[in-house]
Amino acid sequence: MSEDFASRVYQVTASIPYGRVTTFGRIARALGSPRSARMVGWALNRSPRELNLPAHRVVNRNGVLSGALHFGHPDAMADLLREEGVTFVDEITVDLDAFVWDPAEDPSLDELFVFPD
DNA sequence: AGTTTGACAGTAT
DNA sequence: GATACTGCCAAAC
């Protein structure tokens, strides 16, 4: 399976359950490149709006809404998450421990995994 | 064609 | 424990 990195990022992102969040690192790890978290950010940045990706559910390892600035208005991202029931420990920080979702734990994403034998 | 930059993360100091 | 440095890979300059 040799799809573009970005495409795989979109697929994983689209798979984030409602009311849950995940991190750049976890997405990267799920794709087989634990050290390419930056690429996830790069991919999301250039992600077409047509895909309707729930990118607001992607936060950094601290649970901080690092991408809030890319949502038109910074608070838009936080509002969306609150509406999904996600609680915040700070104005820009979600309760990651309580709502984090690890793509690698979801069996339905097996096809995306890139485990090197 | 070399350099810089990114919605980051892990390790080292 | 907080800061600094490095890795990652593609795109824009």
Short mmCIF file of N, CA and C (backbone and C1' of nucleotides) in Angstrom, two decimals:
data_model
loop_
_atom_site.label_atom_id
_atom_site.label_comp_id
_atom_site.label_asym_id
_atom_site.label_seq_id
_atom_site.Cartn_x
_atom_site.Cartn_y
_atom_site.Cartn_z
N MET A 1 0.83 -1.19 0.00
CA MET A 1 0.00 0.00 0.00
C MET A 1 0.86 1.24 0.00
N SER A 2 0.91 1.90 -1.11
CA SER A 2 1.78 3.06 -1.20
C SER A 2 1.01 4.31 -1.55
N GLU A 3 0.23 4.76 -0.61
CA GLU A 3 -0.51 5.99 -0.86
C GLU A 3 0.31 7.15 -0.37
N ASP A 4 -0.06 8.33 -0.74
CA ASP A 4 0.63 9.51 -0.24
C ASP A 4 0.43 9.60 1.25
N PHE A 5 1.44 10.06 1.90
CA PHE A 5 1.37 10.23 3.35
C PHE A 5 0.15 11.03 3.73
N ALA A 6 -0.06 12.10 2.99
CA ALA A 6 -1.17 12.99 3.28
C ALA A 6 -2.50 12.26 3.21
N SER A 7 -2.66 11.42 2.21
CA SER A 7 -3.91 10.68 2.04
C SER A 7 -4.19 9.81 3.25
N ARG A 8 -3.14 9.17 3.75
CA ARG A 8 -3.31 8.30 4.92
C ARG A 8 -3.68 9.13 6.14
N VAL A 9 -3.06 10.30 6.24
CA VAL A 9 -3.39 11.18 7.36
C VAL A 9 -4.87 11.54 7.31
N TYR A 10 -5.35 11.82 6.11
CA TYR A 10 -6.77 12.18 5.96
C TYR A 10 -7.66 11.04 6.40
N GLN A 11 -7.28 9.83 6.02
CA GLN A 11 -8.11 8.67 6.36
C GLN A 11 -8.18 8.46 7.86
N VAL A 12 -7.04 8.56 8.51
CA VAL A 12 -7.03 8.37 9.96
C VAL A 12 -7.82 9.48 10.63
N THR A 13 -7.58 10.71 10.19
CA THR A 13 -8.27 11.85 10.78
C THR A 13 -9.78 11.70 10.63
N ALA A 14 -10.19 11.26 9.46
CA ALA A 14 -11.62 11.08 9.21
C ALA A 14 -12.20 9.99 10.09
N SER A 15 -11.35 9.16 10.65
CA SER A 15 -11.81 8.03 11.46
C SER A 15 -11.89 8.35 12.94
N ILE A 16 -11.47 9.54 13.32
CA ILE A 16 -11.52 9.91 14.73
C ILE A 16 -12.99 9.97 15.17
N PRO A 17 -13.33 9.19 16.19
CA PRO A 17 -14.72 9.13 16.65
C PRO A 17 -15.20 10.47 17.18
N TYR A 18 -16.48 10.68 17.08
CA TYR A 18 -17.12 11.88 17.62
C TYR A 18 -16.86 11.96 19.12
N GLY A 19 -16.53 13.15 19.57
CA GLY A 19 -16.32 13.34 21.00
C GLY A 19 -14.97 12.85 21.49
N ARG A 20 -14.11 12.50 20.56
CA ARG A 20 -12.78 12.05 20.95
C ARG A 20 -11.73 12.91 20.28
N VAL A 21 -10.53 12.87 20.78
CA VAL A 21 -9.42 13.60 20.15
C VAL A 21 -8.22 12.68 20.04
N THR A 22 -7.31 13.03 19.18
CA THR A 22 -6.07 12.28 19.08
C THR A 22 -4.93 13.24 18.83
N THR A 23 -3.74 12.73 18.86
CA THR A 23 -2.58 13.61 18.72
C THR A 23 -1.83 13.37 17.42
N PHE A 24 -1.03 14.34 17.05
CA PHE A 24 -0.22 14.23 15.84
C PHE A 24 0.67 13.01 15.91
N GLY A 25 1.30 12.84 17.05
CA GLY A 25 2.23 11.73 17.23
C GLY A 25 1.55 10.38 17.07
N ARG A 26 0.35 10.24 17.62
CA ARG A 26 -0.36 8.97 17.53
C ARG A 26 -0.73 8.67 16.10
N ILE A 27 -1.16 9.68 15.38
CA ILE A 27 -1.49 9.50 13.97
C ILE A 27 -0.25 9.06 13.22
N ALA A 28 0.83 9.75 13.48
CA ALA A 28 2.10 9.43 12.81
C ALA A 28 2.50 8.01 13.13
N ARG A 29 2.35 7.63 14.39
CA ARG A 29 2.74 6.29 14.79
C ARG A 29 1.86 5.25 14.12
N ALA A 30 0.59 5.55 14.01
CA ALA A 30 -0.35 4.63 13.37
C ALA A 30 0.02 4.43 11.91
N LEU A 31 0.64 5.41 11.33
CA LEU A 31 1.03 5.33 9.93
C LEU A 31 2.40 4.69 9.75
N GLY A 32 3.04 4.38 10.87
CA GLY A 32 4.33 3.71 10.78
C GLY A 32 5.52 4.63 10.82
N SER A 33 5.29 5.91 11.03
CA SER A 33 6.40 6.86 11.11
C SER A 33 6.29 7.71 12.36
N PRO A 34 6.68 7.13 13.50
CA PRO A 34 6.53 7.77 14.80
C PRO A 34 7.22 9.13 14.87
N ARG A 35 8.22 9.32 14.06
CA ARG A 35 9.00 10.57 14.13
C ARG A 35 8.55 11.59 13.13
N SER A 36 7.44 11.35 12.46
CA SER A 36 7.03 12.29 11.43
C SER A 36 5.76 13.03 11.80
N ALA A 37 5.64 13.34 13.07
CA ALA A 37 4.46 14.05 13.55
C ALA A 37 4.29 15.38 12.82
N ARG A 38 5.40 15.99 12.49
CA ARG A 38 5.33 17.28 11.78
C ARG A 38 4.64 17.12 10.45
N MET A 39 4.85 15.98 9.82
CA MET A 39 4.24 15.74 8.53
C MET A 39 2.73 15.70 8.64
N VAL A 40 2.26 15.21 9.78
CA VAL A 40 0.81 15.15 9.99
C VAL A 40 0.27 16.58 9.98
N GLY A 41 0.96 17.45 10.66
CA GLY A 41 0.55 18.85 10.67
C GLY A 41 0.62 19.45 9.29
N TRP A 42 1.66 19.10 8.59
CA TRP A 42 1.81 19.60 7.22
C TRP A 42 0.65 19.12 6.36
N ALA A 43 0.32 17.84 6.49
CA ALA A 43 -0.75 17.24 5.69
C ALA A 43 -2.10 17.89 6.01
N LEU A 44 -2.38 18.05 7.27
CA LEU A 44 -3.66 18.65 7.65
C LEU A 44 -3.74 20.09 7.17
N ASN A 45 -2.61 20.76 7.21
CA ASN A 45 -2.58 22.15 6.78
C ASN A 45 -3.02 22.28 5.33
N ARG A 46 -2.57 21.33 4.51
CA ARG A 46 -2.90 21.40 3.09
C ARG A 46 -4.12 20.53 2.77
N SER A 47 -4.84 20.10 3.82
CA SER A 47 -6.00 19.26 3.58
C SER A 47 -7.16 20.08 3.03
N PRO A 48 -7.75 19.59 1.94
CA PRO A 48 -8.87 20.27 1.30
C PRO A 48 -10.09 20.30 2.21
N ARG A 49 -10.76 21.43 2.26
CA ARG A 49 -11.95 21.56 3.10
C ARG A 49 -13.06 20.64 2.61
N GLU A 50 -13.02 20.28 1.34
CA GLU A 50 -14.06 19.43 0.76
C GLU A 50 -14.19 18.11 1.49
N LEU A 51 -13.08 17.69 2.09
CA LEU A 51 -13.09 16.41 2.78
C LEU A 51 -13.85 16.46 4.10
N ASN A 52 -14.08 17.68 4.59
CA ASN A 52 -14.80 17.81 5.86
C ASN A 52 -14.11 17.06 6.98
N LEU A 53 -12.83 17.11 7.02
CA LEU A 53 -12.08 16.39 8.04
C LEU A 53 -12.32 17.00 9.41
N PRO A 54 -12.54 16.15 10.41
CA PRO A 54 -12.68 16.62 11.79
C PRO A 54 -11.32 16.99 12.36
N ALA A 55 -10.65 17.90 11.72
CA ALA A 55 -9.30 18.26 12.14
C ALA A 55 -9.28 18.93 13.51
N HIS A 56 -10.44 19.35 13.97
CA HIS A 56 -10.49 19.98 15.29
C HIS A 56 -10.26 18.94 16.38
N ARG A 57 -10.32 17.67 16.00
CA ARG A 57 -10.08 16.61 16.98
C ARG A 57 -8.62 16.21 17.05
N VAL A 58 -7.80 16.94 16.33
CA VAL A 58 -6.37 16.65 16.37
C VAL A 58 -5.64 17.72 17.16
N VAL A 59 -5.01 17.29 18.22
CA VAL A 59 -4.28 18.23 19.08
C VAL A 59 -2.85 17.74 19.27
N ASN A 60 -2.02 18.55 19.87
CA ASN A 60 -0.65 18.10 20.07
C ASN A 60 -0.55 17.22 21.31
N ARG A 61 0.62 16.76 21.64
CA ARG A 61 0.76 15.77 22.69
C ARG A 61 0.34 16.30 24.05
N ASN A 62 0.30 17.61 24.20
CA ASN A 62 -0.11 18.21 25.47
C ASN A 62 -1.62 18.41 25.54
N GLY A 63 -2.30 18.12 24.46
CA GLY A 63 -3.74 18.35 24.42
C GLY A 63 -4.06 19.78 24.05
N VAL A 64 -3.05 20.52 23.65
CA VAL A 64 -3.25 21.92 23.28
C VAL A 64 -3.75 22.03 21.84
N LEU A 65 -4.69 22.91 21.63
CA LEU A 65 -5.24 23.11 20.29
C LEU A 65 -4.27 23.91 19.44
N SER A 66 -3.19 23.29 19.09
CA SER A 66 -2.13 23.98 18.35
C SER A 66 -2.60 24.46 16.98
N GLY A 67 -3.63 23.85 16.45
CA GLY A 67 -4.08 24.23 15.12
C GLY A 67 -5.28 25.15 15.12
N ALA A 68 -5.63 25.63 16.28
CA ALA A 68 -6.83 26.48 16.40
C ALA A 68 -6.77 27.68 15.47
N LEU A 69 -5.58 28.17 15.26
CA LEU A 69 -5.41 29.37 14.42
C LEU A 69 -5.78 29.11 12.97
N HIS A 70 -5.85 27.85 12.60
CA HIS A 70 -6.15 27.51 11.21
C HIS A 70 -7.64 27.30 10.98
N PHE A 71 -8.43 27.60 11.97
CA PHE A 71 -9.87 27.40 11.86
C PHE A 71 -10.65 28.69 11.68
N GLY A 72 -10.05 29.65 11.04
CA GLY A 72 -10.74 30.91 10.88
C GLY A 72 -10.61 31.70 12.16
N HIS A 73 -11.42 31.35 13.14
CA HIS A 73 -11.25 31.96 14.45
C HIS A 73 -10.76 30.91 15.43
N PRO A 74 -9.75 31.24 16.20
CA PRO A 74 -9.12 30.30 17.14
C PRO A 74 -10.12 29.57 18.03
N ASP A 75 -11.11 30.27 18.52
CA ASP A 75 -12.06 29.66 19.45
C ASP A 75 -13.02 28.69 18.77
N ALA A 76 -13.09 28.75 17.44
CA ALA A 76 -13.99 27.87 16.70
C ALA A 76 -13.69 26.41 17.01
N MET A 77 -12.42 26.10 17.03
CA MET A 77 -12.00 24.73 17.30
C MET A 77 -12.43 24.28 18.69
N ALA A 78 -12.22 25.14 19.66
CA ALA A 78 -12.60 24.82 21.03
C ALA A 78 -14.11 24.64 21.16
N ASP A 79 -14.85 25.49 20.48
CA ASP A 79 -16.31 25.40 20.54
C ASP A 79 -16.81 24.07 19.98
N LEU A 80 -16.24 23.69 18.84
CA LEU A 80 -16.63 22.42 18.23
C LEU A 80 -16.42 21.27 19.20
N LEU A 81 -15.27 21.28 19.84
CA LEU A 81 -14.94 20.20 20.78
C LEU A 81 -15.87 20.21 21.98
N ARG A 82 -16.12 21.37 22.52
CA ARG A 82 -17.02 21.46 23.67
C ARG A 82 -18.39 20.91 23.31
N GLU A 83 -18.79 21.23 22.07
CA GLU A 83 -20.09 20.76 21.61
C GLU A 83 -20.15 19.25 21.52
N GLU A 84 -18.98 18.63 21.35
CA GLU A 84 -18.94 17.18 21.26
C GLU A 84 -18.79 16.55 22.64
N GLY A 85 -18.74 17.40 23.65
CA GLY A 85 -18.67 16.89 25.02
C GLY A 85 -17.26 16.81 25.57
N VAL A 86 -16.29 17.28 24.80
CA VAL A 86 -14.91 17.24 25.27
C VAL A 86 -14.69 18.35 26.30
N THR A 87 -14.12 17.98 27.41
CA THR A 87 -13.87 18.98 28.46
C THR A 87 -12.47 19.55 28.35
N PHE A 88 -12.33 20.75 28.87
CA PHE A 88 -11.05 21.45 28.77
C PHE A 88 -10.43 21.67 30.15
N VAL A 89 -9.14 21.58 30.20
CA VAL A 89 -8.43 21.86 31.45
C VAL A 89 -7.93 23.29 31.39
N ASP A 90 -8.08 23.86 30.20
CA ASP A 90 -7.61 25.22 29.95
C ASP A 90 -8.35 25.73 28.72
N GLU A 91 -8.31 27.01 28.50
CA GLU A 91 -9.04 27.58 27.37
C GLU A 91 -8.62 26.97 26.03
N ILE A 92 -7.38 26.55 25.97
CA ILE A 92 -6.89 25.97 24.71
C ILE A 92 -6.34 24.56 24.89
N THR A 93 -6.68 23.95 26.03
CA THR A 93 -6.16 22.61 26.30
C THR A 93 -7.27 21.65 26.69
N VAL A 94 -7.39 20.56 25.93
CA VAL A 94 -8.43 19.58 26.22
C VAL A 94 -7.96 18.61 27.29
N ASP A 95 -8.93 17.91 27.89
CA ASP A 95 -8.59 16.89 28.87
C ASP A 95 -8.17 15.63 28.13
N LEU A 96 -6.96 15.67 27.65
CA LEU A 96 -6.45 14.63 26.77
C LEU A 96 -6.56 13.24 27.37
N ASP A 97 -6.18 13.10 28.61
CA ASP A 97 -6.20 11.78 29.26
C ASP A 97 -7.58 11.14 29.22
N ALA A 98 -8.61 11.97 29.24
CA ALA A 98 -9.97 11.44 29.30
C ALA A 98 -10.56 11.19 27.92
N PHE A 99 -10.10 11.91 26.91
CA PHE A 99 -10.76 11.83 25.60
C PHE A 99 -9.85 11.37 24.47
N VAL A 100 -8.59 11.11 24.78
CA VAL A 100 -7.67 10.71 23.72
C VAL A 100 -8.11 9.40 23.08
N TRP A 101 -7.90 9.32 21.78
CA TRP A 101 -8.23 8.12 21.01
C TRP A 101 -7.01 7.74 20.19
N ASP A 102 -6.53 6.54 20.39
CA ASP A 102 -5.35 6.10 19.67
C ASP A 102 -5.74 5.29 18.44
N PRO A 103 -5.42 5.82 17.26
CA PRO A 103 -5.78 5.16 15.99
C PRO A 103 -5.24 3.74 15.94
N ALA A 104 -4.11 3.52 16.55
CA ALA A 104 -3.48 2.20 16.51
C ALA A 104 -4.29 1.17 17.28
N GLU A 105 -5.23 1.64 18.09
CA GLU A 105 -6.04 0.70 18.87
C GLU A 105 -7.33 0.34 18.15
N ASP A 106 -7.58 1.02 17.03
CA ASP A 106 -8.80 0.75 16.28
C ASP A 106 -8.55 -0.25 15.17
N PRO A 107 -9.10 -1.45 15.31
CA PRO A 107 -8.87 -2.55 14.37
C PRO A 107 -9.34 -2.22 12.96
N SER A 108 -10.27 -1.33 12.83
CA SER A 108 -10.80 -1.03 11.50
C SER A 108 -9.80 -0.28 10.63
N LEU A 109 -8.70 0.10 11.24
CA LEU A 109 -7.69 0.85 10.48
C LEU A 109 -6.51 -0.02 10.08
N ASP A 110 -6.64 -1.32 10.24
CA ASP A 110 -5.53 -2.22 9.94
C ASP A 110 -4.92 -1.96 8.58
N GLU A 111 -5.77 -1.63 7.63
CA GLU A 111 -5.28 -1.45 6.26
C GLU A 111 -4.32 -0.29 6.13
N LEU A 112 -4.42 0.63 7.07
CA LEU A 112 -3.56 1.80 6.98
C LEU A 112 -2.20 1.57 7.62
N PHE A 113 -2.14 0.55 8.48
CA PHE A 113 -0.90 0.34 9.21
C PHE A 113 0.22 -0.08 8.29
N VAL A 114 1.41 0.36 8.65
CA VAL A 114 2.57 0.02 7.85
C VAL A 114 3.60 -0.65 8.73
N PHE A 115 3.26 -1.84 9.17
CA PHE A 115 4.22 -2.56 10.00
C PHE A 115 5.25 -3.28 9.15
N PRO A 116 6.51 -3.02 9.41
CA PRO A 116 7.61 -3.60 8.64
C PRO A 116 7.85 -5.03 9.04
N ASP A 117 7.03 -5.96 8.72
CA ASP A 117 7.26 -7.36 9.05
C ASP A 117 7.88 -7.57 10.41
P DA B 1 19.57 20.28 -10.14
"O5'" DA B 1 20.02 21.24 -8.96
"C5'" DA B 1 21.33 21.78 -8.85
"C4'" DA B 1 21.46 22.45 -7.51
"C3'" DA B 1 21.33 21.52 -6.32
"O3'" DA B 1 22.10 22.04 -5.26
"C1'" DA B 1 19.61 23.10 -6.22
P DG B 2 22.41 21.13 -3.99
"O5'" DG B 2 22.25 22.27 -2.87
"C5'" DG B 2 23.01 23.47 -3.01
"C4'" DG B 2 22.52 24.50 -2.01
"C3'" DG B 2 22.42 23.97 -0.59
"O3'" DG B 2 22.77 25.02 0.30
"C1'" DG B 2 20.27 24.61 -1.32
P DT B 3 22.57 24.86 1.87
"O5'" DT B 3 21.18 25.60 2.10
"C5'" DT B 3 21.01 26.90 1.57
"C4'" DT B 3 19.81 27.58 2.22
"C3'" DT B 3 19.63 27.25 3.70
"O3'" DT B 3 19.25 28.42 4.40
"C1'" DT B 3 17.70 26.61 2.50
P DT B 4 18.86 28.35 5.96
"O5'" DT B 4 17.27 28.35 5.88
"C5'" DT B 4 16.63 29.36 5.12
"C4'" DT B 4 15.12 29.28 5.31
"C3'" DT B 4 14.69 29.09 6.77
"O3'" DT B 4 13.61 29.96 7.04
"C1'" DT B 4 13.84 27.34 5.42
P DT B 5 13.01 30.07 8.52
"O5'" DT B 5 11.71 29.15 8.34
"C5'" DT B 5 10.85 29.41 7.24
"C4'" DT B 5 9.73 28.38 7.22
"C3'" DT B 5 9.17 28.05 8.60
"O3'" DT B 5 7.76 28.07 8.53
"C1'" DT B 5 9.73 26.09 7.46
P DG B 6 6.99 28.51 9.85
"O5'" DG B 6 6.35 27.10 10.21
"C5'" DG B 6 5.13 26.89 9.76
"C4'" DG B 6 4.85 25.45 9.42
"C3'" DG B 6 4.37 24.70 10.64
"O3'" DG B 6 3.00 24.31 10.42
"C1'" DG B 6 5.93 23.42 9.37
P DA B 7 2.06 25.65 10.97
"O5'" DA B 7 1.06 24.83 11.88
"C5'" DA B 7 0.87 25.10 13.23
"C4'" DA B 7 0.23 23.90 13.85
"C3'" DA B 7 1.00 22.58 13.71
"O3'" DA B 7 1.21 22.06 14.98
"C1'" DA B 7 -1.29 22.29 13.15
P DC B 8 2.52 22.15 15.73
"O5'" DC B 8 3.03 20.63 15.78
"C5'" DC B 8 2.14 19.54 15.70
"C4'" DC B 8 2.86 18.25 16.04
"C3'" DC B 8 3.04 18.02 17.54
"O3'" DC B 8 2.65 16.70 17.85
"C1'" DC B 8 5.10 17.83 16.43
P DA B 9 2.69 16.19 19.36
"O5'" DA B 9 4.07 15.38 19.39
"C5'" DA B 9 4.29 14.38 18.43
"C4'" DA B 9 5.55 13.59 18.77
"C3'" DA B 9 5.71 13.27 20.25
"O3'" DA B 9 6.29 12.00 20.37
"C1'" DA B 9 7.56 14.55 19.53
P DG B 10 6.38 11.24 21.72
"O5'" DG B 10 7.97 11.00 21.74
"C5'" DG B 10 8.57 10.32 20.63
"C4'" DG B 10 10.07 10.34 20.82
"C3'" DG B 10 10.47 9.93 22.22
"O3'" DG B 10 11.56 9.02 22.15
"C1'" DG B 10 11.30 12.11 21.73
P DT B 11 12.19 8.53 23.53
"O5'" DT B 11 13.58 9.34 23.51
"C5'" DT B 11 14.27 9.49 22.28
"C4'" DT B 11 15.51 10.36 22.48
"C3'" DT B 11 16.27 10.06 23.77
"O3'" DT B 11 17.67 10.03 23.49
"C1'" DT B 11 15.71 12.35 23.68
P DA B 12 18.73 9.82 24.72
"O5'" DA B 12 19.33 11.29 24.82
"C5'" DA B 12 19.75 11.97 23.64
"C4'" DA B 12 20.29 13.34 24.00
"C3'" DA B 12 21.26 13.31 25.19
"O3'" DA B 12 22.30 14.27 24.98
"C1'" DA B 12 19.42 14.70 25.70
P DT B 13 23.57 14.22 25.98
"O5'" DT B 13 23.52 15.64 26.70
"C5'" DT B 13 23.16 16.80 25.94
"C4'" DT B 13 22.87 17.96 26.89
"C3'" DT B 13 23.74 17.95 28.15
"O3'" DT B 13 24.24 19.26 28.38
"C1'" DT B 13 21.48 18.14 28.75
P DG C 1 8.64 16.43 38.41
"O5'" DG C 1 9.44 17.59 37.61
"C5'" DG C 1 9.14 18.89 38.13
"C4'" DG C 1 9.89 19.94 37.34
"C3'" DG C 1 9.34 20.12 35.93
"O3'" DG C 1 9.17 21.49 35.71
"C1'" DG C 1 11.66 19.70 35.83
P DA C 2 8.43 22.20 34.73
"O5'" DA C 2 9.55 23.06 33.93
"C5'" DA C 2 10.43 23.89 34.66
"C4'" DA C 2 11.54 24.37 33.73
"C3'" DA C 2 11.03 24.79 32.36
"O3'" DA C 2 11.71 25.95 31.92
"C1'" DA C 2 12.60 23.02 32.11
P DT C 3 11.27 26.64 30.56
"O5'" DT C 3 12.53 26.35 29.60
"C5'" DT C 3 13.81 26.82 29.99
"C4'" DT C 3 14.90 26.17 29.15
"C3'" DT C 3 14.81 26.47 27.66
"O3'" DT C 3 16.09 26.93 27.21
"C1'" DT C 3 15.02 24.15 28.00
P DA C 4 16.35 27.30 25.66
"O5'" DA C 4 16.91 25.91 25.09
"C5'" DA C 4 17.93 25.23 25.84
"C4'" DA C 4 18.76 24.37 24.92
"C3'" DA C 4 18.75 24.79 23.45
"O3'" DA C 4 20.01 24.48 22.88
"C1'" DA C 4 17.65 22.67 23.69
P DC C 5 20.29 24.59 21.31
"O5'" DC C 5 20.08 23.07 20.87
"C5'" DC C 5 20.73 22.04 21.63
"C4'" DC C 5 20.53 20.69 20.95
"C3'" DC C 5 20.58 20.76 19.43
"O3'" DC C 5 21.28 19.64 18.94
"C1'" DC C 5 18.55 19.81 20.09
P DT C 6 21.59 19.55 17.34
"O5'" DT C 6 20.67 18.31 16.95
"C5'" DT C 6 20.79 17.10 17.71
"C4'" DT C 6 19.71 16.12 17.27
"C3'" DT C 6 19.62 15.95 15.75
"O3'" DT C 6 19.49 14.57 15.47
"C1'" DT C 6 17.52 16.51 16.63
P DG C 7 19.69 14.08 13.94
"O5'" DG C 7 18.24 13.44 13.65
"C5'" DG C 7 17.72 12.46 14.54
"C4'" DG C 7 16.28 12.16 14.15
"C3'" DG C 7 16.09 12.03 12.64
"O3'" DG C 7 15.31 10.88 12.37
"C1'" DG C 7 14.58 13.62 13.51
P DC C 8 15.34 10.32 10.87
"O5'" DC C 8 13.86 10.53 10.32
"C5'" DC C 8 12.71 10.40 11.15
"C4'" DC C 8 11.57 11.24 10.58
"C3'" DC C 8 11.65 11.40 9.06
"O3'" DC C 8 10.82 10.45 8.44
"C1'" DC C 8 11.08 13.47 10.17
P DC C 9 11.29 9.91 7.00
"O5'" DC C 9 10.60 10.97 6.03
"C5'" DC C 9 9.19 11.04 6.01
"C4'" DC C 9 8.77 12.26 5.21
"C3'" DC C 9 9.41 12.31 3.83
"O3'" DC C 9 8.37 12.53 2.92
"C1'" DC C 9 9.63 14.37 4.89
P DA C 10 8.56 12.46 1.36
"O5'" DA C 10 7.76 13.77 0.95
"C5'" DA C 10 6.50 13.99 1.56
"C4'" DA C 10 6.16 15.46 1.54
"C3'" DA C 10 6.31 16.12 0.17
"O3'" DA C 10 5.15 16.86 -0.11
"C1'" DA C 10 7.48 17.37 1.81
P DA C 11 4.94 17.44 -1.55
"O5'" DA C 11 5.07 19.01 -1.28
"C5'" DA C 11 4.45 19.51 -0.11
"C4'" DA C 11 4.60 21.00 0.00
"C3'" DA C 11 4.69 21.77 -1.30
"O3'" DA C 11 4.11 23.04 -1.06
"C1'" DA C 11 6.66 22.08 -0.11
P DA C 12 3.67 23.94 -2.33
"O5'" DA C 12 4.24 25.34 -1.85
"C5'" DA C 12 4.14 25.69 -0.48
"C4'" DA C 12 5.23 26.68 -0.12
"C3'" DA C 12 5.44 27.75 -1.20
"O3'" DA C 12 5.60 29.00 -0.56
"C1'" DA C 12 7.47 26.67 -0.75
P DC C 13 5.57 30.34 -1.55
"O5'" DC C 13 7.05 30.84 -1.47
"C5'" DC C 13 8.00 30.07 -0.73
"C4'" DC C 13 9.23 30.89 -0.40
"C3'" DC C 13 9.58 31.96 -1.41
"O3'" DC C 13 10.30 32.98 -0.76
"C1'" DC C 13 11.19 30.22 -1.54
#
